[in-house]
Coordinates of C-alpha atoms in Angstrom, one line a residue:
M1164 CA 49.6 76.3 -55.4
S1165 CA 50.3 77.7 -51.9
D1166 CA 50.3 81.3 -51.0
E1167 CA 50.2 83.5 -47.9
V1168 CA 47.9 86.4 -47.4
N1169 CA 49.6 89.9 -47.3
M1170 CA 52.6 89.1 -45.2
P1171 CA 54.9 86.4 -44.0
R1172 CA 53.5 84.0 -41.4
R1173 CA 53.5 85.5 -38.0
R1174 CA 55.1 83.3 -35.4
F1175 CA 53.1 83.0 -32.2
F1176 CA 56.1 82.2 -30.1
G1177 CA 58.4 85.0 -31.2
A1178 CA 61.5 86.4 -29.5
A1179 CA 59.5 88.8 -27.2
A1180 CA 57.3 86.0 -26.0
M1181 CA 60.3 83.8 -25.3
T1182 CA 61.8 86.5 -23.2
V1183 CA 58.6 86.9 -21.2
A1184 CA 58.2 83.2 -20.8
A1185 CA 61.8 82.6 -19.7
G1186 CA 61.5 85.3 -17.1
Q1187 CA 58.0 84.9 -15.8
I1188 CA 56.7 81.3 -16.3
G1189 CA 58.0 77.8 -15.8
F1190 CA 58.5 75.3 -18.5
A1191 CA 57.6 71.6 -18.5
A1192 CA 60.0 69.4 -20.4
I1193 CA 58.3 66.9 -22.7
S1194 CA 60.2 64.4 -24.7
R1195 CA 58.7 64.0 -28.2
A1196 CA 60.2 60.8 -29.3
E1197 CA 62.9 58.4 -28.1
T1198 CA 64.8 58.9 -31.4
T1199 CA 64.9 62.7 -30.8
S1200 CA 68.2 63.9 -29.4
Q1201 CA 66.8 66.9 -27.6
G1202 CA 63.9 67.3 -25.1
L1203 CA 61.2 69.6 -26.3
I1204 CA 59.4 72.1 -24.1
V1205 CA 56.0 73.8 -23.9
P1206 CA 55.1 76.7 -21.7
A1207 CA 53.5 75.0 -18.8
S1208 CA 51.5 77.9 -17.5
L1209 CA 50.1 79.3 -20.7
S1210 CA 46.8 80.9 -19.7
P1211 CA 43.8 79.3 -21.5
R1212 CA 42.4 81.4 -24.3
S1213 CA 45.3 83.8 -23.9
H1214 CA 45.6 84.1 -27.7
T1215 CA 42.8 85.5 -29.7
S1216 CA 43.7 84.8 -33.3
F1217 CA 46.1 83.2 -35.8
G1218 CA 48.3 85.2 -38.0
P1219 CA 47.4 85.6 -41.7
L1220 CA 45.9 82.4 -43.1
K1221 CA 47.5 80.5 -46.0
H1222 CA 45.6 79.1 -49.0
I1223 CA 46.3 76.1 -51.1
E1224 CA 44.4 74.3 -53.9
A1225 CA 43.8 70.7 -52.7
G1226 CA 41.3 68.3 -54.3
L1227 CA 38.0 70.1 -54.8
L1228 CA 38.9 73.0 -52.5
N1229 CA 40.9 76.1 -52.0
V1230 CA 41.7 75.4 -48.4
A1231 CA 42.3 78.2 -45.9
Y1232 CA 44.6 77.1 -43.1
A1233 CA 46.6 78.4 -40.2
E1234 CA 50.2 77.2 -39.9
D1235 CA 52.8 77.7 -37.2
G1236 CA 56.0 76.0 -36.0
P1237 CA 59.2 75.1 -37.9
S1238 CA 58.7 74.1 -41.5
D1239 CA 60.8 71.0 -41.0
G1240 CA 59.2 70.0 -37.7
P1241 CA 57.1 66.8 -37.3
P1242 CA 53.7 67.7 -38.9
V1243 CA 50.5 67.8 -36.9
L1244 CA 47.0 68.3 -38.4
L1245 CA 44.4 69.7 -36.1
L1246 CA 40.8 69.2 -37.3
H1247 CA 37.8 71.2 -35.9
G1248 CA 34.2 70.2 -35.4
W1249 CA 30.7 71.7 -35.7
P1250 CA 29.7 74.4 -34.9
Y1251 CA 33.3 75.5 -34.4
D1252 CA 36.3 76.4 -36.5
V1253 CA 40.1 76.7 -36.4
H1254 CA 40.1 78.9 -33.4
S1255 CA 39.4 75.9 -31.2
F1256 CA 43.1 75.3 -31.6
V1257 CA 44.7 78.8 -31.1
D1258 CA 46.4 77.8 -27.8
V1259 CA 47.1 74.2 -28.8
T1260 CA 48.9 75.5 -31.9
L1261 CA 51.1 77.8 -29.8
L1262 CA 52.0 74.9 -27.4
L1263 CA 52.9 72.5 -30.2
A1264 CA 54.7 75.1 -32.3
S1265 CA 56.9 76.0 -29.3
A1266 CA 57.6 72.3 -28.9
G1267 CA 59.0 72.1 -32.4
Y1268 CA 56.0 70.7 -34.3
R1269 CA 54.8 72.0 -37.7
V1270 CA 51.1 72.6 -37.0
I1271 CA 48.5 72.8 -39.8
V1272 CA 44.9 73.8 -38.9
P1273 CA 42.5 73.8 -41.9
H1274 CA 39.1 75.2 -42.1
L1275 CA 36.9 72.3 -43.2
R1276 CA 34.8 72.5 -46.3
G1277 CA 32.0 75.0 -45.9
H1278 CA 33.8 76.9 -43.1
G1279 CA 35.7 80.2 -43.0
P1280 CA 37.6 81.2 -46.2
T1281 CA 37.8 77.6 -47.5
R1282 CA 36.0 77.5 -50.9
F1283 CA 35.0 75.0 -53.5
L1284 CA 37.0 75.5 -56.7
S1285 CA 34.0 74.8 -58.9
A1286 CA 30.4 76.0 -58.6
E1287 CA 29.5 72.6 -60.0
S1288 CA 30.9 70.5 -57.2
A1289 CA 28.3 68.9 -55.0
R1290 CA 28.0 70.5 -51.6
N1291 CA 28.5 67.1 -50.1
A1292 CA 29.6 66.5 -46.5
Q1293 CA 29.4 62.7 -46.1
Q1294 CA 32.1 61.4 -43.9
S1295 CA 34.4 59.9 -46.5
V1296 CA 34.5 63.2 -48.5
V1297 CA 35.7 65.2 -45.5
A1298 CA 38.5 62.7 -44.9
L1299 CA 39.5 62.8 -48.6
D1300 CA 39.8 66.6 -48.2
V1301 CA 42.4 66.0 -45.5
V1302 CA 44.3 63.5 -47.6
A1303 CA 44.2 66.0 -50.6
L1304 CA 45.5 68.7 -48.3
M1305 CA 48.4 66.6 -47.1
D1306 CA 49.2 65.8 -50.8
A1307 CA 49.2 69.4 -51.7
L1308 CA 51.4 70.3 -48.8
K1309 CA 53.7 67.4 -49.6
I1310 CA 53.1 65.9 -46.1
E1311 CA 53.6 62.1 -46.4
K1312 CA 52.6 61.3 -42.8
A1313 CA 51.3 63.3 -39.9
I1314 CA 49.9 63.1 -36.4
I1315 CA 46.2 63.9 -36.8
A1316 CA 44.0 65.1 -33.9
G1317 CA 40.5 66.4 -33.7
F1318 CA 37.2 66.6 -32.0
D1319 CA 33.6 66.2 -33.3
W1320 CA 33.7 66.2 -37.1
G1321 CA 37.4 66.5 -36.8
A1322 CA 37.8 63.4 -34.7
R1323 CA 35.6 61.4 -37.0
T1324 CA 37.7 62.6 -39.9
A1325 CA 40.9 61.6 -38.1
N1326 CA 39.4 58.2 -37.4
I1327 CA 38.7 57.6 -41.1
V1328 CA 42.1 58.7 -42.3
A1329 CA 43.7 56.4 -39.7
A1330 CA 41.5 53.5 -40.6
L1331 CA 41.6 53.8 -44.4
W1332 CA 45.0 55.3 -45.0
P1333 CA 47.1 54.4 -42.0
E1334 CA 50.3 55.1 -44.0
R1335 CA 49.3 58.8 -43.8
C1336 CA 48.7 58.8 -40.1
K1337 CA 51.6 58.6 -37.7
A1338 CA 49.4 58.7 -34.6
M1339 CA 46.0 60.1 -33.6
V1340 CA 44.3 61.9 -30.8
S1341 CA 40.5 61.5 -30.9
V1342 CA 38.0 63.3 -28.7
N1343 CA 35.1 60.9 -27.8
G1344 CA 36.9 57.9 -29.3
Y1345 CA 35.7 55.9 -32.3
L1346 CA 33.2 57.9 -34.3
I1347 CA 33.0 56.3 -37.7
N1348 CA 29.4 56.4 -38.9
N1349 CA 27.4 53.3 -39.9
L1350 CA 24.2 54.4 -41.6
E1351 CA 22.3 51.3 -40.9
R1352 CA 23.1 51.5 -37.2
N1353 CA 22.1 55.2 -37.3
K1354 CA 18.6 54.1 -38.3
L1355 CA 18.1 52.4 -35.0
P1356 CA 16.3 54.4 -32.3
L1357 CA 18.1 55.4 -29.1
P1358 CA 16.7 55.9 -25.6
P1359 CA 14.7 59.1 -25.2
K1360 CA 17.4 60.9 -23.2
A1361 CA 20.0 60.2 -25.9
E1362 CA 17.7 61.2 -28.7
H1363 CA 17.0 64.5 -26.9
G1364 CA 20.7 65.3 -27.2
W1365 CA 20.5 65.0 -31.0
W1366 CA 17.4 67.2 -31.4
Y1367 CA 19.1 69.5 -34.0
Q1368 CA 19.6 66.6 -36.4
Y1369 CA 15.9 66.2 -36.6
Y1370 CA 15.4 69.9 -37.0
F1371 CA 17.9 70.0 -39.8
A1372 CA 15.9 67.2 -41.5
T1373 CA 13.1 69.6 -42.3
E1374 CA 13.1 72.6 -44.7
R1375 CA 11.8 74.7 -41.7
G1376 CA 15.0 73.7 -39.9
R1377 CA 17.2 74.6 -42.8
A1378 CA 15.6 78.0 -43.1
G1379 CA 15.7 78.6 -39.4
Y1380 CA 19.3 77.7 -39.2
D1381 CA 20.2 79.9 -42.1
A1382 CA 18.4 82.8 -40.5
N1383 CA 19.9 82.3 -37.1
R1384 CA 23.4 80.9 -37.6
R1385 CA 25.1 82.6 -34.7
E1386 CA 22.2 82.2 -32.2
F1387 CA 22.0 78.6 -33.1
A1388 CA 25.7 78.0 -32.7
K1389 CA 25.8 79.8 -29.4
L1390 CA 23.0 77.6 -28.1
I1391 CA 24.9 74.4 -29.1
W1392 CA 28.1 75.8 -27.5
K1393 CA 26.3 76.2 -24.2
Y1394 CA 24.7 72.8 -24.3
N1395 CA 27.8 71.0 -25.4
S1396 CA 30.0 72.7 -22.7
P1397 CA 27.7 73.6 -19.8
N1398 CA 30.6 74.4 -17.5
W1399 CA 32.5 76.6 -20.0
H1400 CA 31.7 80.3 -19.6
F1401 CA 33.1 81.6 -22.9
D1402 CA 32.9 85.3 -23.6
E1403 CA 31.5 87.1 -26.7
T1404 CA 34.9 87.7 -28.2
T1405 CA 35.7 84.0 -28.1
F1406 CA 32.4 83.1 -29.7
D1407 CA 32.5 85.9 -32.3
R1408 CA 35.9 85.0 -33.7
S1409 CA 34.6 81.5 -34.6
A1410 CA 31.1 82.6 -35.6
A1411 CA 32.6 84.6 -38.5
S1412 CA 33.5 81.3 -40.1
F1413 CA 29.8 80.4 -40.4
D1414 CA 29.3 83.2 -43.0
N1415 CA 30.9 80.9 -45.6
P1416 CA 28.4 80.8 -48.6
D1417 CA 28.4 76.9 -48.5
Y1418 CA 28.1 76.6 -44.7
I1419 CA 24.4 75.8 -44.5
S1420 CA 24.5 73.4 -47.4
I1421 CA 27.4 71.5 -45.9
V1422 CA 26.0 71.3 -42.4
I1423 CA 22.6 70.3 -43.5
H1424 CA 23.9 67.6 -45.9
N1425 CA 26.1 66.2 -43.2
Y1426 CA 23.3 65.6 -40.8
R1427 CA 20.7 64.5 -43.3
W1428 CA 23.2 62.1 -44.8
R1429 CA 23.8 60.5 -41.4
L1430 CA 20.1 59.8 -41.1
S1431 CA 19.9 58.5 -44.7
L1432 CA 17.7 61.4 -45.6
A1433 CA 20.1 62.7 -48.2
P1434 CA 22.2 60.6 -50.6
G1435 CA 25.9 60.6 -50.9
E1436 CA 27.7 60.6 -54.2
P1437 CA 27.9 57.1 -55.8
K1438 CA 31.7 57.5 -56.5
Y1439 CA 32.3 57.3 -52.8
D1440 CA 30.2 54.2 -52.2
D1441 CA 33.2 51.9 -52.0
L1442 CA 34.7 54.0 -49.3
E1443 CA 31.5 54.2 -47.4
A1444 CA 31.0 50.4 -47.6
R1445 CA 34.4 50.0 -46.0
L1446 CA 33.6 52.5 -43.2
A1447 CA 30.2 50.8 -42.6
A1448 CA 32.1 47.6 -41.8
G1449 CA 33.6 49.4 -38.8
P1450 CA 37.3 49.1 -39.7
T1451 CA 39.8 48.9 -36.9
I1452 CA 42.5 51.5 -36.3
D1453 CA 46.0 50.3 -35.6
V1454 CA 47.9 53.6 -35.4
P1455 CA 49.0 54.7 -31.9
T1456 CA 46.1 56.6 -30.4
I1457 CA 45.0 58.5 -27.3
T1458 CA 41.3 58.9 -26.9
V1459 CA 40.0 61.7 -24.8
D1460 CA 36.7 62.7 -23.1
G1461 CA 35.8 65.8 -21.2
D1462 CA 34.0 65.0 -18.0
S1463 CA 31.7 68.0 -18.6
D1464 CA 30.8 67.2 -22.2
G1465 CA 27.1 67.9 -22.6
V1466 CA 26.6 65.9 -25.7
V1467 CA 28.9 62.8 -25.3
P1468 CA 29.2 61.7 -21.6
A1469 CA 32.6 60.8 -20.6
S1470 CA 33.4 57.1 -20.5
D1471 CA 36.3 54.8 -19.7
G1472 CA 36.8 54.0 -23.4
T1473 CA 36.1 50.3 -23.1
S1474 CA 32.9 50.3 -25.3
Y1475 CA 35.0 50.8 -28.4
A1476 CA 38.3 49.4 -27.2
K1477 CA 38.2 46.6 -29.8
K1478 CA 38.2 49.1 -32.6
F1479 CA 41.8 50.1 -31.7
T1480 CA 44.3 47.3 -32.4
G1481 CA 47.4 49.4 -31.9
K1482 CA 48.6 50.9 -28.7
R1483 CA 45.9 53.1 -27.1
T1484 CA 45.3 54.9 -23.9
H1485 CA 42.2 56.7 -22.8
R1486 CA 42.0 60.0 -20.8
V1487 CA 39.3 61.9 -19.1
I1488 CA 39.9 65.6 -18.7
A1489 CA 38.3 67.2 -15.6
G1490 CA 36.2 70.2 -16.3
A1491 CA 36.3 70.1 -20.1
G1492 CA 33.3 70.0 -22.4
H1493 CA 32.9 69.2 -26.1
N1494 CA 35.2 72.0 -27.4
L1495 CA 38.0 70.3 -25.6
P1496 CA 41.0 71.7 -27.4
L1497 CA 40.0 75.3 -26.5
E1498 CA 38.7 74.4 -23.0
A1499 CA 41.8 72.3 -22.0
P1500 CA 44.6 73.2 -24.4
H1501 CA 47.4 71.9 -22.2
E1502 CA 45.9 68.5 -21.9
F1503 CA 45.1 68.3 -25.6
A1504 CA 48.6 69.4 -26.6
R1505 CA 50.1 67.0 -24.1
A1506 CA 48.1 64.1 -25.6
I1507 CA 49.6 64.9 -29.0
V1508 CA 53.1 65.0 -27.7
D1509 CA 52.6 61.9 -25.7
V1510 CA 51.1 59.8 -28.5
D1511 CA 54.1 60.8 -30.6
T1512 CA 56.3 58.6 -28.3
Y1513 CA 54.1 55.5 -28.6

């Protein structure tokens, strides 16, 4: 069942904000869909990182989890799910949520398993983070919220999860925005060595493969995450307040187990659960994605260099365009909220 914490959901874009916006900033009209009778607008000059938090989170039991999620926008608006990555949390989408909610979308931003206030319903559940399981969490959340179909957008773990939902359950995905393109894992391919420069960028995966790494990460969660943030987005000079609001999500009691399992599983150093073998076999085959898609790279991404999107073009059999965002790093929704929100609105017209 769904419930809100303490008080009704706070609207980001309330009457006072509208008054200020109408008087002080310009608006850019964006058509959402050809079948929509009215043009929708977003505040064109929203200052990046001008919002510091969501209102009270909601909670709902979905699948194996009690999911904590932010929600904004009209309840009857077209649904959009925004999925964060590692080591980040829902706050990567604070500005994107405002933009989309003010444009008439119903925006859902869940804490993934092991993050923030999201909790497992049972102490007996495996703390499993193989790729298919995280995608099943999203499908279960949509079921619990009675959302039949949604635009799904994400980065890092969230982009991979969006890819999987779009590939395996296309009837649930109206359209997709995916940072860094096609990210579905193939465990056999992951066993193949990369050039040294590429391997260097994945150093933390090998650290996590050791018990020393697990203990070190547990003892230094925030310091570790801050290092990754700086490496992933070398041109983004985030402040302590911005970091701290996300870092609180790493205190989840299952956080270390989920992160460690995810990266060990990718290297075939930790098993998945046999009940998901069929799904993983389908994903290992590299399924194509035929839902409308916009793939996005930041040209200052420290971990995934920007490309022209051609290397994985054949994986998208529906309409797709690729964009490179100047100045953005890996945490692209927070670093370039206008561009990320615009991609969602644009893909809705495909």
